[in-house]
Amino acid sequence: MTRYILRRLLQAIPVFLGTTFLIYFMVFAMPGDPVLAMFGDKTPNPTQLENLRAQYNLDQPFIVQYLLYLKGVFTGDLGETFSGQEVSEVLRRTFPVTLKLVLMAVVIEFLLSVVIGLVSGLREGKFVDNLNVVVALVLTSIPAFVAMFLAQYFIGIKLGWAPVTVGANATWGAMFLPALVIALTVYVTGMRLMRGSVIEARNEDYVRTAYAKGLTSRRIIPVHVARNSLIPVVTNTAASFGALIAGTTITEGIFNIPGVGNTLYQAIIRGETPTVVSFVTILTIVYVVVNILVDLLYAVLDPRIRYV
Amino acid sequence: MSERPMTHYVAPVGDGGPVEVDKVSLGSRRSNLWLDAWRDLRRRPLFYIALAIVAVILVASFWPSLFTSVPPNNDCMLANSNGAPEAGHPLGFTRQGCDVYSRIVWGARTSMSVGVLVVIITGAIGIPMGALAGYYGGRLDSILSRIGDVFFSVPYFLAAIVVMSVFSQYRNVVTISFAIGGFAWASLARIVRAEVLRLKGLEYVTASTALGRSKLSTLVQHVLPNSLTPVIVFLTIALGAAIVAEASLSFLGIGLGSSTMSWGNDISQAQQTIKTSPMALFWPSLALTVTVLAFIMLGELVRDALDPKARARR
Amino acid sequence: MSDSFQTQTSAASTAVEDAPLVSVRGLEVAFRTQGGTVNAVRGVDFDIFPGETVAIVGESGSGKSTTATALINLLPGNGTIAAGSIMVDGKDITRFSQRQMAAIRGGVIGYVPQDPMSNLNPVWSVGFQVEEAVRANGLATHRKDVKARAIEVLKQAGLGDAERRMQQFPHQFSGGMRQRVLIGIGLAADPKLLIADEPTSALDVTVQKTILDHLETLTREKNTAVLFITHDLGLAAERASKLIVMHRGRIVEAGASVDILTNPQHPYTQTLIAAAPSLASRRIRGMAAPGAPVLDVAALAAEHNPDHERELQEAPVTIDVKDLTKVFAIRRGSFRSEPLTAVDKISFQVRKGSTLALVGESGSGKTTAARMVLGLEPPTDGDIFVGGVNLNGLSSRGLFDLRRRMQPVFQDPYSSLDPQRSIGAAIAEPMKVHGIGDREARSARVRELLDQVSLPQSIAERYPNELSGGQRQRVAIARALALKPEVVVLDEAVSALDVLVQAQVLQLLADLQDELGLTYLFITHDLAVVRVVADEVAVMEAGRIVETGTSDQIFENAQQPYTQRLLDAIPGSGIDWGN
């Protein structure tokens, strides 16, 4: 297992370097003055330009720029936002909010995946299962931002059961609706994994052997069917944790939740490209790190990897 | 063991007696993977529904004027801002006073162009990357897979945000398609690689090499055709996902320029008046959802049809 | 249907003191499928008495496994008992509730499944899974007692260091070890009957023998009745006192094992016994019985032709392998690798028109050797001459030309043909690749080849999924013959086939060899098959050839203990024919 962890961590190094390099490359390897290009139609004031040029070490060769930028990432010096705030400072303020939102969404997602997947898998081909398959198909087809608007309009505006937007006071209760909507847009993957592996597990030889031992369904379904099916669902949920942190831009924008995603959303809307780039990089790093943790989690859950 | 006398029972002959060993009995119906899949699809009503939706969208994207005579941009009058439906304008007006129905019809072309382009880009990069890595293995696999890992590890929507933010002067269908497809291919490459790895060990592939085919020719003739199932399914669903990604980017204002007809742009515009005129938001959202649903449904149906095990279970 | 059988067994049972433990009457099992209902078992009657060992023998699709799973009511989801009764200890279990059935399973009827690899749950420790069986049958309730009992179960099943093994997971066990665990679980609650469904067909023969011997000892000690389900007539006859032969869902013959082997009455049984390689004694030759409706491997093999053998001894050498070695680098972690010698300096010769069987258990290196001969794997060291050409340092052009003269047939009939190519295209492929003939000439040759392998020409336009395993294997042979090669490498080419189909393909191979003067390199794990196909035999163990000789020399006068062990382990070799 230690060997597995070490190998996985070693493999993560090129991925980490690669992703950051890729983003940096997309922005700064462009011909012309990348800083000027970032502003698009806007006319930046000279001080801003000067600051940015200094921040990104544009007087250095490209590869040195990248290395200096990496050094910044590791020392916590993430530069400044467009409006002059320290990026690290903004993160300290916004990250906990996003974490709260995503955590809630992931818990709901997990419960929905496991419960619906298990019931549906055990009743394969029956009415409940068919209904679930249709609902899942429709839910995956609704784009996230459309789902947000539907929820906002019907539950927030028409029914008034939840605040239309969250605003500065991001409590658990206020964020329940967006978290639920996020969960509904993503649970289908996990539900399908659960359903599929329950169907598969029910026909596994070892399940038949368990019956032949004299065990009853009451023991076999949780111990031999559900336990085995949980492995892919748990890792999928964990992976979606990373994906959701990286993907809260639209949700936080629509519901006006003061998290990282909203900061990125505002920067995009205002066309503040340097800020966009730094936040995308940070979110990508979070995503990469979570994915590594997911692989390690997989090893914990599956003895075939744990004891090689 | 007890010495129990045992009778020798013999069934009456002719009762399942000897038969010609392994006699060839061919059904009157031909059968192979594609034929069976096609037969299965033909029996499913959902397939026709999905196909009809896709057909309508395709026709609308080639000849929008077949569906509407109202130009999407020219006749906009602010006087009609958020106006209710009236004769000739069945779905009412947008905030700018443009015809909602006409804009939806004209928006189909944008969505389909992006969808198809992304599928082409994704397939053109993902299939060779995955196939070569899986088939040749070794060092080539290590290099290609690490490159794939890097692209896979950048959430593709975030990557598209960066690309579209940086290339702010070039916000057109081609740029946005590359912004999406340029990262989405990594998932396809993984699928193809896994499939090729599985097929590579099968005996007909070994036999093909042993009878004299070159490795590359075996890959093209035997391995790739047999790895098509998950590719077709992935690309069909990816087409829907690409349409959503374009709409999402346009919604954020970094997709296509506001002069381009795009459902995402319209949703973004209508968002500001969600409280007063929700229908202007609803219609383009519905168009988007139905389109995506049609493609996802098609992908799922094809997946089921191409999987003999799933067919048997129904 | 079986009046005589029933009445006489019941008469017999009054003569002897006891009543049957299990009594099956008129059992019918139906499966719901897309095409309607399929009756897998159609009116089966039999009894099992306490302490008795019974074997149900049949080919795939005979209903033997279905009958076994019906006894513990574990039919797959779409299967139901449509009619009949199964009396266990005087009660009809077909009417039992799930709860009542759970009490029967494990406690009264134990079950040992076929595939040791898939029958233990990979995420739970072995100890956990044994303890589960102990607890379910109420053998112990306290944690400590349960554990102690589980350890005892594993020890009885022949796992020496059971205490340590308890915490390990299934993937840390070898196939044989896992099968021991499964036997332990099956016997954990001292059931009155143990159903063993092909318990060792996934294992090497020597392991199979050890495990079956052990099982026999255990069940004899406890006077447990055993119901063997097997496709192997030799194994059945050797292990069981009573045989039940099933064919297409019905019992065609039943009775004492020796009785059935020596005096089979039903034509199907006669065919089956005639085709069973494990009961045959000599090499089959082609054309011995043209058009014979019943394949008789034993009779064919008995036609001993000394002239033919002398002729072969003087034939030129076609395949000449010298000091062939293959070392693989096995990866350990990301950076280190360990060398693994899969093939260790082996040498052998195959004469033109003859068959050399390369025999070995799994991991012996036989398949790696075959792959090197086929030019699919570069040797680490040594030389391979095929028809005088050295494969070593051959240009790709040279290898291409050589492949015209040497063609392969592989093991798995379900993956040996590209599912997306028609049969005709598959057979024509070698000709196409080597640029032989035009379209018409090729399709004429395809028709000719289909005739040679006794398949109708009309299947050329069909696809592999429409054919049975044996038919696919015949197509694979036709493909191999398309270029009129001198050498055919057969890698376990008949191992996956049922007995009768296997006999048919073996006969076909022998016919083709005679007709076309083919040289065969026959790779197999199955010594019984070797007996009927090979002129010469090379026995491999752990990468080395431990013994070579003519077929007769090896089978009648093996020199090496390993060869002797392999021979002893052939199911059926230990049959007491009773006369």
XYZ file of C-alpha atoms in Angstrom, chain C:
579
model
C -40.359 -42.298 -18.229
C -38.141 -44.349 -15.998
C -40.368 -46.978 -14.496
C -37.757 -49.673 -14.244
C -35.271 -47.329 -12.611
C -37.725 -46.020 -10.027
C -39.377 -49.245 -9.082
C -36.152 -51.068 -8.813
C -34.416 -48.450 -6.752
C -37.322 -48.354 -4.357
C -37.267 -52.117 -4.227
C -33.581 -51.932 -3.534
C -33.999 -49.409 -0.785
C -36.369 -51.647 1.103
C -33.771 -54.364 0.873
C -31.139 -52.077 2.369
C -31.932 -50.417 5.662
C -32.030 -46.706 4.698
C -34.276 -44.304 2.816
C -32.940 -41.882 0.189
C -31.528 -38.621 1.473
C -32.581 -36.745 -1.636
C -35.253 -37.955 -3.953
C -35.941 -36.089 -7.173
C -39.050 -36.898 -9.174
C -40.240 -35.487 -12.491
C -38.106 -32.362 -12.114
C -38.664 -29.760 -14.809
C -36.789 -26.468 -14.902
C -37.770 -23.694 -17.291
C -35.937 -20.511 -18.240
C -37.672 -17.444 -19.549
C -35.732 -15.926 -22.444
C -36.419 -13.446 -25.232
C -37.491 -16.259 -27.516
C -39.924 -17.753 -25.004
C -39.525 -20.494 -22.417
C -36.667 -22.946 -22.630
C -36.882 -26.203 -20.732
C -33.415 -26.888 -19.431
C -34.362 -29.910 -17.355
C -37.169 -32.138 -18.589
C -38.472 -34.785 -16.244
C -35.514 -35.933 -14.199
C -35.749 -38.647 -11.527
C -32.971 -39.822 -9.252
C -32.171 -40.667 -5.650
C -29.134 -40.010 -3.540
C -28.672 -42.213 -0.484
C -26.742 -41.191 2.633
C -23.016 -41.478 2.180
C -23.302 -42.219 -1.524
C -21.222 -40.563 -4.225
C -23.156 -39.804 -7.388
C -21.978 -37.998 -10.498
C -24.088 -36.297 -13.119
C -22.184 -36.241 -16.401
C -23.099 -34.275 -19.461
C -21.944 -31.760 -22.037
C -22.707 -28.063 -21.772
C -26.423 -27.505 -22.156
C -27.270 -30.963 -20.827
C -28.947 -29.483 -17.755
C -26.521 -30.984 -15.257
C -25.624 -27.748 -13.480
C -29.230 -26.575 -13.587
C -30.278 -29.772 -11.841
C -27.676 -29.155 -9.143
C -28.691 -25.558 -8.521
C -32.349 -26.620 -8.437
C -31.495 -28.891 -5.496
C -30.614 -25.851 -3.397
C -33.111 -23.597 -5.151
C -30.495 -21.177 -6.447
C -31.511 -21.067 -10.079
C -30.615 -17.854 -11.885
C -33.274 -15.124 -11.815
C -35.092 -16.195 -14.970
C -35.243 -19.892 -14.047
C -38.047 -21.655 -12.169
C -38.901 -25.176 -11.130
C -41.874 -25.805 -13.398
C -42.873 -29.230 -12.149
C -41.767 -32.148 -10.035
C -40.624 -32.595 -6.482
C -37.337 -32.601 -4.625
C -37.670 -34.483 -1.364
C -34.930 -33.818 1.160
C -35.246 -35.830 4.361
C -38.848 -36.535 3.420
C -39.863 -32.895 2.820
C -40.524 -31.336 -0.572
C -38.198 -28.344 -0.701
C -39.736 -26.971 -3.905
C -42.505 -25.663 -1.641
C -40.157 -24.142 0.915
C -40.060 -20.448 1.754
C -36.789 -18.524 1.404
C -36.275 -18.789 5.162
C -36.813 -22.537 5.226
C -34.529 -22.893 2.248
C -31.774 -20.944 4.015
C -31.888 -23.536 6.766
C -31.388 -26.345 4.251
C -28.497 -24.624 2.495
C -25.191 -25.107 4.206
C -26.661 -27.163 7.018
C -28.208 -30.062 5.106
C -26.835 -29.505 1.623
C -23.406 -27.953 1.168
C -22.269 -26.515 -2.133
C -18.849 -26.232 -3.752
C -18.947 -24.044 -6.861
C -16.987 -24.301 -10.066
C -14.753 -21.284 -10.418
C -12.549 -20.584 -7.381
C -11.657 -17.156 -8.776
C -15.152 -15.674 -8.703
C -16.794 -17.445 -5.801
C -15.165 -15.582 -2.938
C -16.079 -11.961 -2.354
C -12.916 -9.962 -3.140
C -13.541 -7.243 -0.551
C -13.860 -9.446 2.529
C -11.132 -11.469 4.179
C -11.226 -15.225 3.823
C -11.729 -15.586 7.567
C -14.753 -13.299 7.453
C -16.339 -15.430 4.745
C -15.730 -18.681 6.573
C -16.976 -17.227 9.864
C -20.116 -16.141 8.068
C -20.835 -19.741 7.108
C -20.136 -20.898 10.644
C -22.489 -18.326 12.138
C -25.249 -18.797 9.559
C -25.521 -22.455 10.406
C -25.532 -21.868 14.141
C -22.328 -23.787 14.739
C -21.110 -21.170 17.186
C -22.273 -17.790 18.363
C -19.522 -16.222 20.431
C -16.857 -14.370 18.526
C -14.078 -16.548 19.830
C -15.887 -19.806 19.194
C -16.804 -18.718 15.700
C -13.210 -17.893 14.954
C -11.925 -21.124 16.434
C -14.420 -23.109 14.424
C -13.528 -21.213 11.233
C -9.854 -21.992 11.741
C -10.743 -25.618 12.248
C -12.764 -25.616 9.022
C -9.829 -24.211 7.061
C -7.404 -26.658 8.647
C -9.632 -29.541 7.714
C -9.806 -28.249 4.179
C -6.043 -28.546 4.071
C -4.810 -25.020 4.723
C -1.796 -25.490 6.939
C -1.337 -22.027 8.428
C -5.037 -21.299 8.803
C -4.634 -18.742 11.633
C -2.523 -16.465 9.497
C -4.520 -17.124 6.366
C -7.763 -16.013 8.032
C -6.889 -12.333 7.685
C -5.842 -12.568 4.076
C -7.970 -11.689 1.096
C -8.991 -14.025 -1.729
C -6.634 -12.427 -4.257
C -3.704 -13.427 -2.063
C -4.616 -17.104 -2.525
C -3.817 -19.386 -5.442
C -6.679 -21.059 -7.309
C -6.129 -24.346 -5.520
C -6.066 -22.623 -2.118
C -9.290 -20.813 -2.855
C -10.928 -24.051 -3.887
C -9.851 -25.519 -0.549
C -11.484 -22.577 1.218
C -14.677 -23.145 -0.766
C -14.655 -26.842 0.071
C -14.140 -25.887 3.707
C -17.128 -23.549 3.544
C -19.220 -26.216 1.840
C -18.429 -28.738 4.531
C -18.381 -26.278 7.446
C -21.698 -27.353 8.905
C -21.257 -31.084 8.267
C -24.013 -31.264 5.675
C -25.521 -34.588 4.734
C -25.007 -33.917 1.047
C -22.281 -31.939 -0.686
C -22.930 -30.735 -4.215
C -19.658 -30.223 -6.071
C -20.357 -28.410 -9.339
C -17.294 -28.928 -11.575
C -15.231 -28.203 -8.475
C -11.828 -28.483 -10.092
C -12.291 -27.844 -13.792
C -10.503 -24.498 -13.499
C -7.432 -26.044 -11.887
C -4.329 -27.829 -13.130
C -4.619 -31.621 -13.179
C -2.125 -32.283 -10.397
C -3.855 -29.761 -8.141
C -7.198 -31.227 -9.154
C -6.115 -34.681 -8.077
C -4.798 -33.552 -4.683
C -7.951 -31.628 -3.945
C -10.334 -34.370 -5.040
C -8.385 -36.925 -3.037
C -8.662 -34.689 -0.004
C -12.360 -34.151 -0.573
C -12.858 -37.887 -0.807
C -11.109 -38.447 2.498
C -13.163 -35.777 4.255
C -16.517 -36.937 2.966
C -15.762 -40.584 3.637
C -14.823 -39.773 7.244
C -18.057 -37.957 7.858
C -20.169 -40.211 5.657
C -21.276 -37.210 3.591
C -23.101 -37.955 0.368
C -21.547 -36.206 -2.645
C -23.133 -35.149 -5.896
C -20.487 -34.404 -8.523
C -21.439 -32.368 -11.540
C -18.891 -32.801 -14.289
C -18.309 -32.882 -18.013
C -15.468 -35.342 -17.575
C -16.575 -38.942 -17.827
C -13.210 -40.196 -16.609
C -13.369 -38.033 -13.506
C -16.948 -39.030 -12.796
C -16.307 -42.721 -13.142
C -13.201 -42.513 -10.995
C -14.813 -40.579 -8.166
C -18.423 -41.746 -8.037
C -20.005 -45.117 -7.523
C -23.116 -44.108 -9.432
C -23.308 -42.265 -12.738
C -26.171 -40.307 -14.185
C -25.661 -39.337 -17.828
C -27.676 -36.328 -18.949
C -28.313 -35.098 -22.445
C -30.545 -32.184 -23.426
C -32.285 -31.980 -20.095
C -33.024 -35.671 -19.730
C -31.355 -38.606 -18.068
C -30.321 -41.016 -20.809
C -28.621 -43.611 -18.660
C -27.969 -44.168 -14.974
C -26.422 -46.873 -12.887
C -23.239 -48.129 -11.297
C -20.164 -46.418 -12.758
C -18.305 -49.537 -13.785
C -21.453 -50.950 -15.263
C -21.992 -47.918 -17.455
C -18.386 -47.655 -18.577
C -18.043 -51.290 -19.488
C -21.520 -51.859 -20.763
C -23.111 -48.632 -22.009
C -26.567 -49.271 -23.402
C -27.820 -45.963 -24.685
C -26.332 -44.798 -28.001
C -25.566 -41.381 -26.543
C -23.590 -42.867 -23.684
C -21.773 -45.105 -26.124
C -20.841 -42.074 -28.217
C -19.712 -40.165 -25.178
C -17.523 -42.965 -23.886
C -16.084 -43.557 -27.330
C -15.206 -39.876 -27.665
C -13.702 -39.372 -24.227
C -9.968 -38.957 -24.692
C -9.278 -39.769 -21.076
C -10.517 -43.290 -21.660
C -8.758 -43.826 -24.963
C -5.431 -45.468 -25.293
C -3.841 -44.622 -28.602
C -3.162 -42.073 -31.251
C -5.967 -41.484 -33.738
C -5.155 -41.500 -37.437
C -6.998 -39.865 -40.246
C -9.445 -41.595 -42.500
C -9.791 -44.614 -40.264
C -13.521 -44.532 -40.359
C -14.748 -42.343 -43.175
C -18.321 -41.280 -42.737
C -18.696 -43.065 -39.448
C -21.747 -41.643 -37.680
C -20.313 -42.232 -34.239
C -16.870 -40.920 -33.506
C -14.940 -43.576 -31.741
C -11.721 -42.153 -30.455
C -10.790 -45.323 -28.670
C -11.371 -47.542 -31.677
C -9.602 -45.138 -34.001
C -6.712 -44.834 -31.669
C -6.412 -48.559 -31.334
C -5.533 -48.889 -34.995
C -1.865 -49.136 -34.403
C 0.268 -48.784 -37.519
C 3.979 -49.506 -36.954
C 4.880 -48.755 -40.581
C 3.490 -45.312 -40.246
C 5.517 -44.707 -37.133
C 8.733 -45.832 -38.748
C 8.016 -43.591 -41.686
C 7.657 -40.614 -39.381
C 10.907 -41.362 -37.624
C 12.704 -40.948 -40.924
C 10.895 -37.852 -42.124
C 12.879 -34.607 -42.404
C 12.821 -32.179 -39.482
C 10.428 -29.262 -40.069
C 10.630 -27.401 -36.787
C 13.934 -27.339 -34.999
C 14.156 -25.438 -31.732
C 17.528 -25.071 -30.047
C 18.158 -23.729 -26.546
C 15.177 -21.416 -26.778
C 14.996 -19.016 -23.835
C 12.680 -16.215 -22.883
C 13.237 -13.887 -19.946
C 10.537 -11.370 -19.103
C 11.125 -8.294 -16.988
C 8.380 -8.278 -14.381
C 7.720 -4.767 -13.144
C 7.997 -4.223 -9.434
C 6.881 -0.704 -8.628
C 7.711 2.122 -10.990
C 11.404 1.650 -11.469
C 12.593 -1.797 -10.517
C 11.958 -4.942 -12.437
C 12.777 -8.560 -11.815
C 13.750 -11.056 -14.476
C 11.427 -14.012 -14.888
C 12.620 -16.925 -16.984
C 9.470 -18.172 -18.667
C 11.218 -20.510 -21.068
C 14.558 -21.958 -20.077
C 16.811 -23.391 -22.817
C 14.346 -25.739 -24.396
C 15.129 -27.781 -27.511
C 12.843 -29.974 -29.561
C 12.310 -31.151 -33.125
C 9.139 -31.833 -35.050
C 9.373 -34.065 -38.118
C 7.421 -33.385 -41.267
C 3.907 -34.788 -41.160
C 4.026 -35.566 -37.463
C 2.624 -34.043 -34.307
C 4.621 -32.930 -31.325
C 2.618 -32.166 -28.206
C 4.131 -29.618 -25.862
C 2.461 -30.425 -22.541
C 2.532 -28.521 -19.307
C 0.445 -27.019 -16.534
C -0.291 -23.318 -16.272
C 2.884 -21.296 -15.963
C 5.047 -23.976 -17.525
C 5.995 -21.679 -20.409
C 4.392 -23.727 -23.168
C 2.347 -20.865 -24.582
C 5.333 -18.497 -24.529
C 7.273 -21.118 -26.469
C 4.472 -21.326 -29.031
C 4.364 -17.556 -29.375
C 8.090 -17.483 -30.064
C 7.798 -20.199 -32.704
C 5.034 -18.157 -34.336
C 7.284 -15.111 -34.355
C 4.947 -13.178 -32.065
C 7.466 -12.832 -29.283
C 11.204 -12.340 -29.798
C 13.292 -14.977 -27.993
C 15.859 -13.829 -25.467
C 18.212 -16.511 -26.643
C 18.320 -19.598 -28.831
C 17.305 -20.476 -32.377
C 14.111 -21.543 -34.088
C 14.361 -23.125 -37.531
C 11.155 -23.605 -39.464
C 11.674 -25.477 -42.712
C 15.375 -24.638 -42.518
C 14.825 -20.903 -42.041
C 16.138 -19.348 -38.838
C 13.614 -17.006 -37.259
C 16.411 -15.223 -35.476
C 17.439 -12.088 -37.301
C 14.852 -12.635 -39.986
C 13.848 -9.457 -41.804
C 10.215 -8.464 -41.569
C 9.888 -9.464 -45.213
C 11.401 -12.851 -44.403
C 9.062 -13.309 -41.448
C 6.131 -12.387 -43.673
C 7.128 -15.077 -46.159
C 7.652 -17.598 -43.390
C 4.154 -16.948 -42.060
C 2.757 -18.275 -45.302
C 4.189 -21.628 -44.341
C 3.213 -21.570 -40.676
C -0.248 -20.744 -39.364
C -1.828 -20.701 -35.895
C -5.067 -21.940 -34.337
C -5.806 -20.567 -30.885
C -7.797 -21.669 -27.888
C -10.869 -19.604 -27.374
C -13.484 -20.180 -30.044
C -15.335 -17.074 -28.875
C -12.490 -14.702 -29.531
C -10.613 -16.389 -32.349
C -12.740 -14.751 -35.043
C -13.354 -11.041 -35.547
C -17.076 -10.604 -34.751
C -17.409 -7.932 -37.419
C -16.062 -10.036 -40.288
C -18.084 -12.636 -42.126
C -16.857 -16.227 -42.033
C -15.855 -15.995 -45.686
C -13.850 -12.817 -45.068
C -12.135 -14.417 -42.072
C -11.038 -17.445 -44.079
C -9.971 -15.319 -47.031
C -7.969 -12.911 -44.867
C -4.623 -14.744 -45.049
C -4.900 -14.914 -48.845
C -5.767 -11.258 -49.023
C -2.871 -10.238 -46.788
C -0.448 -12.324 -48.822
C -1.907 -11.082 -52.088
C -2.907 -14.474 -53.389
C -5.489 -14.820 -56.115
C -8.193 -12.417 -57.161
C -11.548 -12.074 -55.503
C -13.061 -14.996 -57.323
C -10.146 -17.338 -56.826
C -10.218 -16.512 -53.140
C -13.903 -17.182 -52.749
C -13.506 -20.470 -54.615
C -10.751 -21.405 -52.177
C -12.966 -20.400 -49.250
C -15.650 -22.797 -50.495
C -13.081 -25.537 -50.881
C -11.782 -24.952 -47.349
C -15.283 -24.999 -45.883
C -15.746 -28.400 -47.518
C -12.497 -29.589 -46.017
C -13.603 -28.681 -42.502
C -17.086 -30.111 -43.169
C -18.985 -26.858 -42.955
C -21.680 -25.860 -45.438
C -20.520 -23.314 -48.025
C -23.538 -21.179 -47.250
C -22.015 -19.996 -43.981
C -19.403 -17.935 -45.830
C -21.685 -14.922 -45.694
C -22.664 -15.453 -42.075
C -21.025 -14.025 -38.974
C -19.238 -15.823 -36.110
C -22.010 -15.186 -33.574
C -24.260 -17.536 -35.544
C -21.942 -20.507 -35.031
C -21.232 -22.812 -32.108
C -17.821 -22.986 -30.448
C -16.803 -26.109 -32.323
C -17.888 -24.631 -35.638
C -15.911 -21.484 -34.988
C -12.891 -23.579 -34.207
C -13.344 -25.371 -37.532
C -13.494 -21.977 -39.241
C -10.254 -21.027 -37.469
C -8.695 -24.228 -38.826
C -9.931 -23.408 -42.328
C -8.366 -19.954 -42.006
C -5.086 -21.515 -40.917
C -5.132 -23.839 -43.924
C -5.989 -21.149 -46.480
C -2.374 -20.612 -47.497
C -1.604 -24.347 -47.641
C 0.959 -24.090 -44.854
C 3.374 -26.829 -43.883
C 3.141 -26.156 -40.179
C 0.141 -25.472 -37.981
C 0.676 -24.357 -34.393
C -2.329 -25.384 -32.313
C -2.362 -23.518 -28.998
C -4.885 -25.321 -26.768
C -7.022 -25.512 -29.880
C -9.549 -28.025 -28.526
C -9.369 -27.251 -24.802
C -12.530 -25.172 -24.643
C -14.718 -27.670 -26.492
C -17.191 -30.265 -25.254
C -16.144 -33.902 -25.472
C -18.013 -34.874 -28.619
C -17.158 -31.695 -30.452
C -13.581 -32.044 -29.265
C -13.418 -35.568 -30.682
C -14.837 -34.312 -33.944
C -12.252 -31.548 -34.245
C -9.439 -33.912 -33.284
C -10.600 -36.299 -35.990
C -10.719 -33.444 -38.463
C -7.161 -32.449 -37.553
C -5.967 -36.027 -38.009
C -7.699 -36.317 -41.378
C -6.210 -33.057 -42.587
C -2.757 -34.085 -41.437
C -2.929 -37.288 -43.465
C -4.389 -35.591 -46.469
C -2.123 -32.562 -46.590
C 0.989 -33.854 -44.852
C 0.757 -31.140 -42.177
C 3.170 -30.783 -39.314
C 1.505 -29.940 -36.002
C 2.944 -28.306 -32.928
C 0.208 -29.029 -30.423
C 0.258 -26.993 -27.209
C -1.957 -28.352 -24.444
C -2.399 -28.871 -20.734
C -4.532 -31.948 -21.292
C -2.549 -35.166 -21.301
C -5.629 -37.157 -22.172
C -5.845 -35.324 -25.476
C -2.121 -35.745 -26.056
C -2.597 -39.471 -25.974
C -4.839 -39.392 -29.012
C -3.151 -36.742 -31.126
C 0.591 -36.819 -30.611
C 3.387 -38.818 -32.156
C 5.904 -37.310 -29.828
C 5.537 -35.542 -26.524
C 7.627 -32.931 -24.726
C 6.682 -32.337 -21.097
C 7.356 -28.850 -19.729
C 7.663 -27.827 -16.123
C 8.635 -24.350 -14.931
C 10.098 -23.301 -18.264
C 12.108 -26.443 -18.927
C 11.428 -29.548 -20.915
C 11.737 -32.323 -18.360
C 11.066 -35.266 -20.635
C 10.630 -36.031 -24.305
C 9.760 -39.205 -26.118
C 7.297 -40.859 -28.386
C 3.746 -40.940 -27.205
C 4.015 -44.606 -26.315
C 7.245 -44.118 -24.394
C 5.795 -41.332 -22.326
C 2.516 -43.019 -21.547
C 3.829 -46.484 -20.907
C 7.233 -45.831 -19.506
C 7.617 -42.307 -18.175
C 11.048 -41.706 -16.670
C 10.547 -38.499 -14.750
C 8.517 -38.336 -11.539
C 6.836 -35.140 -12.740
C 5.606 -36.841 -15.900
C 4.417 -39.748 -13.823
C 2.495 -37.403 -11.539
C 0.851 -35.752 -14.522
C -0.153 -39.128 -15.899
C -1.565 -40.282 -12.593
C -3.596 -37.123 -12.361
C -5.441 -37.702 -15.636
C -9.017 -38.177 -14.519
C -10.002 -41.726 -15.199
C -6.515 -43.127 -15.027
C -7.313 -44.599 -11.664
C -10.545 -46.281 -12.649
C -11.001 -49.719 -11.265
C -12.615 -51.389 -14.236
C -13.806 -54.177 -12.059
C -12.711 -57.031 -14.197
